Short mmCIF file of C-alpha atoms and ligand atoms in Angstrom, two decimals:
data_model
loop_
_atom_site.label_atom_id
_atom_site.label_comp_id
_atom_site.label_asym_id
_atom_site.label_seq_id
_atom_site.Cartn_x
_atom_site.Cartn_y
_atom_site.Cartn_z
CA UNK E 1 86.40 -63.18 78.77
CA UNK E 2 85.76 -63.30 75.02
CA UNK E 3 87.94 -60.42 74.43
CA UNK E 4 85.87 -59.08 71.26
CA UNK E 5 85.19 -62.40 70.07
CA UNK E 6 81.98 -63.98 69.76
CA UNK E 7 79.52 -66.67 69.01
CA UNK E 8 78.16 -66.55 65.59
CA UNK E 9 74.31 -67.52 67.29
CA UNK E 10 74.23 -63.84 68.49
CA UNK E 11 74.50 -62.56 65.22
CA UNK E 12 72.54 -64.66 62.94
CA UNK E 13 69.15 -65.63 64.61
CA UNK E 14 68.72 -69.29 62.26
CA UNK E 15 71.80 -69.95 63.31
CA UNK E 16 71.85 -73.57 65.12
CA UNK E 17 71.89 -73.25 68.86
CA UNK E 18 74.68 -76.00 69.36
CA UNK E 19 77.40 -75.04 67.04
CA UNK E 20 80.49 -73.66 68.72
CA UNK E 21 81.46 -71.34 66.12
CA UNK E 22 83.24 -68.10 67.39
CA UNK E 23 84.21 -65.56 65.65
CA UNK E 24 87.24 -62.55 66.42
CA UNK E 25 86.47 -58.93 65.40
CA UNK E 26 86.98 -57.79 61.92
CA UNK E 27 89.73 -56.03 60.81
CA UNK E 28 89.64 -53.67 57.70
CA UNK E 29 93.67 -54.27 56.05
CA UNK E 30 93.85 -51.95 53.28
CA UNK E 31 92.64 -52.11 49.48
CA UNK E 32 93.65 -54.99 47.31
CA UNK E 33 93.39 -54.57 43.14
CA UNK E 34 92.58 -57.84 41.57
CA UNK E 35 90.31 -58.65 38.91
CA UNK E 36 87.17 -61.08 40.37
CA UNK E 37 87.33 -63.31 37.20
CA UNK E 38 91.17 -63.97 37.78
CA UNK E 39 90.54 -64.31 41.31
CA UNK E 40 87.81 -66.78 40.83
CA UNK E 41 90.13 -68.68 38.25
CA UNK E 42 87.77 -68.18 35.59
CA UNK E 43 90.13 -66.13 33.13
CA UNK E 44 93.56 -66.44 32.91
CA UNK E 45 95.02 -63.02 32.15
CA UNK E 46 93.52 -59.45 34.44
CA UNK E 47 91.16 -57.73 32.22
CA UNK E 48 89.64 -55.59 34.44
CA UNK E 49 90.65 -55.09 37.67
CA UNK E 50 89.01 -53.66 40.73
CA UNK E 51 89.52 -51.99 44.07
CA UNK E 52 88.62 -54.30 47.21
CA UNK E 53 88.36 -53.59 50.98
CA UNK E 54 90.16 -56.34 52.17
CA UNK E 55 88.99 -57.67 55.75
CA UNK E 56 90.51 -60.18 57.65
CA UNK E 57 88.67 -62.26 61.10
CA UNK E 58 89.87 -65.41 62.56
CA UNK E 59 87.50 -68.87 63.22
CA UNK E 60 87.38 -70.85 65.81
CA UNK E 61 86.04 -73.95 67.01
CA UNK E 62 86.41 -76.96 69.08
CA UNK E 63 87.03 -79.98 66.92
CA UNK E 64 84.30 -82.76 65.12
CA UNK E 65 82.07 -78.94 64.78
CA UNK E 66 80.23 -79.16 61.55
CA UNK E 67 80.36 -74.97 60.96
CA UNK E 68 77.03 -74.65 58.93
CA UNK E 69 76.39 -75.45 55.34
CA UNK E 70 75.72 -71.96 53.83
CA UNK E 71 76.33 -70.02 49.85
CA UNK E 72 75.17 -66.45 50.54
CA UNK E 73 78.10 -63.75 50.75
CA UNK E 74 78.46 -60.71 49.61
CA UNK E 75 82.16 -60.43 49.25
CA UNK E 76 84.93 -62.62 47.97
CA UNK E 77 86.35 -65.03 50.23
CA UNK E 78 89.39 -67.91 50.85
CA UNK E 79 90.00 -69.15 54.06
CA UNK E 80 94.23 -70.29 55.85
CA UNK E 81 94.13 -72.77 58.47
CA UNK E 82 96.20 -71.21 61.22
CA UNK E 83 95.84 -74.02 64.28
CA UNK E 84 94.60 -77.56 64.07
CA UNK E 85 92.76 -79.17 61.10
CA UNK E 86 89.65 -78.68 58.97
CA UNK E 87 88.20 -79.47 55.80
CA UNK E 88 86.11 -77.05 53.61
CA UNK E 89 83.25 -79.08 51.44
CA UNK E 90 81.19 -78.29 49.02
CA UNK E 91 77.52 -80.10 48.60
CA UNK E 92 74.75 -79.86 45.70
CA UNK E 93 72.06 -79.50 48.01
CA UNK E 94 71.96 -78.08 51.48
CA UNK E 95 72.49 -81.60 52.55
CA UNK E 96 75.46 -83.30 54.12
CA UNK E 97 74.66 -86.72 52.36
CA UNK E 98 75.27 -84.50 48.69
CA UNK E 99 79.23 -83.79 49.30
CA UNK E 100 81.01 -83.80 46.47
CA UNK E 101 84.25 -82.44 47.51
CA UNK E 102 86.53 -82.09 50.78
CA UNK E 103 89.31 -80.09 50.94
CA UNK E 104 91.67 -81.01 53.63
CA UNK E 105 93.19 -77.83 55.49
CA UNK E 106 95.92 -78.09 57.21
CA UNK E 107 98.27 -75.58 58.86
CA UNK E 108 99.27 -72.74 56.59
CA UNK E 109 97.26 -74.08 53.65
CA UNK E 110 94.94 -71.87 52.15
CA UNK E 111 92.06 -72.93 49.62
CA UNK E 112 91.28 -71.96 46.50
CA UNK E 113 88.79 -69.62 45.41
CA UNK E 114 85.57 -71.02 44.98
CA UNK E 115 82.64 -69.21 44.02
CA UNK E 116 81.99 -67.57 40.62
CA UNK E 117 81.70 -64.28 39.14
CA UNK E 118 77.60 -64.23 38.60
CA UNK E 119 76.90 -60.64 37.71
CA UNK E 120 78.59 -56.73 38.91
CA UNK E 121 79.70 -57.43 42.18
CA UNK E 122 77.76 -60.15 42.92
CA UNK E 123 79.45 -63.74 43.12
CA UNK E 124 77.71 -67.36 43.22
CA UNK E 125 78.86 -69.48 45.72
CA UNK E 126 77.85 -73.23 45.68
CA UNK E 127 76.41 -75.09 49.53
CA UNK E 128 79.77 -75.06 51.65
CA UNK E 129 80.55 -75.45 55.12
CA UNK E 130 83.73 -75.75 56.91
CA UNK E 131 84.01 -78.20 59.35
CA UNK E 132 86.66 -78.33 62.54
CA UNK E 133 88.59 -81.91 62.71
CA UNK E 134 90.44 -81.20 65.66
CA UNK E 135 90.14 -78.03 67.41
CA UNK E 136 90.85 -75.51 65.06
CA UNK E 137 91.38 -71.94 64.23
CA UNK E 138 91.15 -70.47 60.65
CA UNK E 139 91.60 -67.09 59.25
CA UNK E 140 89.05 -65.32 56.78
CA UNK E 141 90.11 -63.31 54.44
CA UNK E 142 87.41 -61.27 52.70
CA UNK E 143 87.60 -59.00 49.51
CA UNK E 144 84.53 -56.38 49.92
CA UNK E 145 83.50 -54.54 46.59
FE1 FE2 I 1 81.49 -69.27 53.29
#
């Protein structure tokens, strides 16, 4: 009945037993050329850009789902809200109680880039989560190296 999707539990073993987070399967778009420190809005003018496999999975979850506070990934990412409504916060710790920003996401809107260039291909992302207001569905869009 999942049609290719599934629950994010079966893939990563700490992941909390009681989070209904699905995910769809991935799909691998085409290249993208962008330079990382324009796309990560920390220079204004490309430099030097580079070739990216661009891969694109929906989200979903019910709403009131807090979707994991993480800030590993090995790939670029932004996220459009497709259905419903979400927010995507950042934290200083891997604590709720240390927000420090909330992005409201609704349809259609997209957020920036977050994370920073922090060496060759390799990006620092501070503690974020998204977290499912209503019952929601979001699209990930993911630039691979
Ligand atoms: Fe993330």
């Amino acid at each position: 009945m999942f049609r290719g999707w599934d629950w994010l539990g079966n893939r990563i073993k700490s992941f909390p037993r009681d989070t209904p987070l699905f995910i769809s399967p991935q799909d691998e778009i085409g290249t993208v050329s962008t330079d990382p420190l324009v796309f990560t809005n920390e220079r204004a003018a490309p430099g030097s850009p580079q070739t990216f496999t661009l891969k694109l999975n929906l989200w979903w979850s019910p709403g009131d789902t807090d979707c994991f506070i993480h800030n590993e990934h090995r790939f670029l990412e932004t996220h459009t809200q497709i259905h419903g409504s979400g927010r995507m916060q950042k934290f200083r710790l891997r604590d709720e109680t240390t927000i420090y920003e909330d992005v409201v996401m609704p349809v259609g809107y997209s957020h920036d880039p977050f994370c920073r260039v922090s060496g060759k291909n390799e990006w620092a992302y501070p503690w974020h989560r998204y977290y499912a207001d209503t019952d929601s569905v979001w699209l990930a869009i993911e630039l691979h190296p």
